Tab-separated table of C-alpha atoms in Angstrom:
chain	number	residue	atom	x	y	z
A	73	MET	CA	-27.694	-39.604	29.626
A	74	LYS	CA	-29.466	-39.360	26.410
A	75	ASP	CA	-27.399	-40.018	23.234
A	76	THR	CA	-27.931	-37.078	20.837
A	77	SER	CA	-25.057	-36.831	18.677
A	78	TYR	CA	-26.880	-38.867	15.789
A	79	LYS	CA	-27.753	-35.767	13.935
A	80	ARG	CA	-24.502	-34.641	14.492
A	81	HIS	CA	-23.099	-37.602	13.075
A	82	ILE	CA	-25.615	-37.773	10.121
A	83	ALA	CA	-24.557	-33.849	9.554
A	84	LYS	CA	-20.753	-34.828	9.547
A	85	THR	CA	-21.595	-37.515	6.921
A	86	ILE	CA	-23.515	-35.628	4.355
A	87	THR	CA	-21.040	-32.426	4.487
A	88	TRP	CA	-18.156	-34.985	4.167
A	89	ARG	CA	-19.764	-37.380	1.582
A	90	ILE	CA	-20.135	-33.445	-0.720
A	91	VAL	CA	-16.512	-32.730	-0.323
A	92	GLY	CA	-15.360	-36.002	-0.826
A	93	THR	CA	-17.440	-37.101	-3.978
A	94	VAL	CA	-15.937	-33.720	-5.582
A	95	ASP	CA	-12.653	-34.594	-4.761
A	96	THR	CA	-13.364	-38.324	-6.355
A	97	ILE	CA	-15.240	-37.123	-9.436
A	98	LEU	CA	-12.130	-34.627	-10.080
A	99	LEU	CA	-9.479	-36.979	-9.265
A	100	SER	CA	-10.904	-39.465	-11.118
A	101	TRP	CA	-11.786	-37.540	-14.410
A	102	LEU	CA	-7.901	-36.573	-14.398
A	103	ILE	CA	-6.695	-39.424	-13.930
A	104	THR	CA	-8.409	-41.454	-17.054
A	105	GLY	CA	-9.120	-38.686	-19.024
A	106	ASP	CA	-12.846	-39.340	-18.695
A	107	PRO	CA	-15.383	-37.182	-16.890
A	108	LEU	CA	-18.008	-39.573	-17.508
A	109	LEU	CA	-16.089	-42.572	-15.657
A	110	GLY	CA	-15.281	-39.794	-13.342
A	111	LEU	CA	-18.892	-38.992	-12.267
A	112	GLN	CA	-19.659	-42.602	-12.385
A	113	ILE	CA	-16.867	-43.413	-10.285
A	114	GLY	CA	-17.692	-40.259	-7.664
A	115	LEU	CA	-21.584	-41.240	-7.639
A	116	ALA	CA	-21.043	-45.282	-7.495
A	117	GLU	CA	-19.479	-44.685	-4.183
A	118	VAL	CA	-21.409	-41.843	-2.377
A	119	ILE	CA	-23.756	-44.893	-0.284
A	120	THR	CA	-20.887	-47.027	0.398
A	121	LYS	CA	-19.164	-44.248	1.517
A	122	MET	CA	-21.616	-42.698	3.852
A	123	ILE	CA	-22.613	-45.863	5.540
A	124	LEU	CA	-18.667	-46.422	6.100
A	125	TYR	CA	-18.261	-42.675	7.180
A	126	PHE	CA	-21.556	-42.833	9.639
A	127	ILE	CA	-20.053	-46.246	11.288
A	128	HIS	CA	-16.814	-44.989	11.620
A	129	GLU	CA	-18.078	-41.639	13.200
A	130	ARG	CA	-20.020	-43.656	15.783
A	131	VAL	CA	-17.160	-45.984	16.844
A	132	TRP	CA	-14.725	-43.162	17.643
A	133	PHE	CA	-17.628	-41.642	19.120
A	134	ARG	CA	-17.059	-44.068	21.918
A	135	VAL	CA	-13.302	-44.594	21.723
A	136	ASN	CA	-12.197	-42.915	24.959
A	137	LEU	CA	-8.534	-42.218	24.791
A	138	SER	CA	-7.301	-40.691	27.818
A	139	LYS	CA	-4.015	-41.136	29.259
A	140	ASN	CA	-3.910	-41.102	32.733
A	141	GLY	CA	-7.398	-39.530	33.222
A	142	LYS	CA	-6.373	-36.769	30.487
A	143	VAL	CA	-8.450	-37.122	26.927
A	144	LEU	CA	-6.362	-36.933	23.768
A	145	GLU	CA	-6.055	-33.327	22.352
A	146	SER	CA	-8.499	-32.649	19.749
A	147	ARG	CA	-5.603	-32.305	16.941
A	148	LYS	CA	-4.129	-35.809	18.054
A	149	ARG	CA	-7.597	-37.187	17.517
A	150	HIS	CA	-8.230	-35.603	14.558
A	151	ILE	CA	-5.100	-36.690	13.100
A	152	ALA	CA	-6.039	-40.266	14.102
A	153	LYS	CA	-9.490	-40.264	12.659
A	154	THR	CA	-8.044	-39.188	9.751
A	155	PHE	CA	-5.949	-42.273	9.244
A	156	THR	CA	-8.506	-44.221	9.831
A	157	TRP	CA	-11.132	-42.856	7.546
A	158	ARG	CA	-8.380	-42.851	5.347
A	159	GLY	CA	-7.662	-46.560	5.352
A	160	LEU	CA	-11.061	-47.391	5.099
A	161	GLY	CA	-11.810	-44.538	2.470
A	162	THR	CA	-9.253	-45.184	0.056
A	163	LEU	CA	-9.865	-49.166	-0.416
A	164	ASP	CA	-13.336	-48.679	-0.906
A	165	THR	CA	-12.296	-46.311	-3.695
A	166	MET	CA	-9.981	-48.650	-5.289
A	167	ILE	CA	-12.397	-51.036	-4.763
A	168	ILE	CA	-14.847	-49.280	-6.844
A	169	SER	CA	-12.534	-47.540	-9.403
A	170	TRP	CA	-11.386	-50.965	-10.146
A	171	ILE	CA	-15.008	-52.243	-11.108
A	172	ILE	CA	-16.193	-49.505	-13.191
A	173	SER	CA	-13.090	-49.016	-14.993
A	174	GLY	CA	-12.428	-52.496	-15.184
A	175	ASN	CA	-8.763	-51.935	-15.125
A	176	PRO	CA	-6.857	-52.887	-11.032
A	177	PHE	CA	-4.098	-50.166	-12.350
A	178	THR	CA	-6.782	-47.029	-12.717
A	179	GLY	CA	-8.115	-48.314	-9.189
A	180	LEU	CA	-4.563	-47.849	-7.035
A	181	LYS	CA	-3.781	-44.776	-9.333
A	182	ILE	CA	-7.316	-43.210	-8.126
A	183	GLY	CA	-6.675	-44.245	-4.416
A	184	PHE	CA	-3.318	-43.550	-4.277
A	185	ALA	CA	-4.174	-40.158	-5.507
A	186	GLU	CA	-6.876	-39.383	-2.861
A	187	LEU	CA	-4.147	-40.765	0.207
A	188	ILE	CA	-2.833	-37.134	0.131
A	189	THR	CA	-6.230	-35.051	-1.354
A	190	LYS	CA	-8.286	-36.597	0.988
A	191	MET	CA	-6.473	-36.607	4.377
A	192	ILE	CA	-5.653	-32.972	3.661
A	193	LEU	CA	-9.750	-32.074	3.184
A	194	TYR	CA	-10.524	-34.824	5.892
A	195	TYR	CA	-8.463	-33.011	8.832
A	196	LEU	CA	-9.627	-29.410	7.621
A	197	HIS	CA	-13.420	-30.752	7.796
A	198	GLU	CA	-12.801	-32.480	11.256
A	199	ARG	CA	-11.479	-29.097	12.467
A	200	VAL	CA	-14.483	-27.309	11.460
A	201	TRP	CA	-16.389	-29.368	12.939
A	202	TYR	CA	-14.516	-29.464	15.954
A	203	ARG	CA	-15.398	-25.618	16.287
A	204	THR	CA	-19.152	-26.441	16.595
A	205	ASP	CA	-21.501	-27.714	19.183
A	206	TYR	CA	-24.056	-28.806	16.334
A	207	GLY	CA	-25.832	-31.857	17.665
A	208	LEU	CA	-24.019	-31.940	21.297
A	209	LYS	CA	-25.837	-31.397	24.253
A	210	ALA	CA	-22.057	-31.409	25.913
A	211	ARG	CA	-18.610	-31.678	24.658
A	212	LYS	CA	-17.432	-35.304	25.026
A	213	TYR	CA	-13.808	-34.136	23.741
């Protein structure tokens, strides 16, 4: 069977990046007090995050977390995906924020603030996408 999930993963990558970038811009602005710095940090991570997110989606698409032949329930799977993505995303944000601001503590502050907001937003994003079959011939999970 041909893998037709690429268009789904590309669409999820784009929608998540829009949500994630807006969140990063707002948090960076609030933490630094500088809207231009917030915009620079948010826009700088667009490319790295899209690449990382696409890879993350491809890996999770191939991961089979079945137990005794029973596929892992979707909510547990989405929680696991939320934590693995947030780890990657937070590290990327911290490094980019540090480089752009020149201050490692700014990177840490923005990264830790995102731990909360992005986990909630990512979980909701996963739940919305779970309800659609866009890009799937048959549901794998």
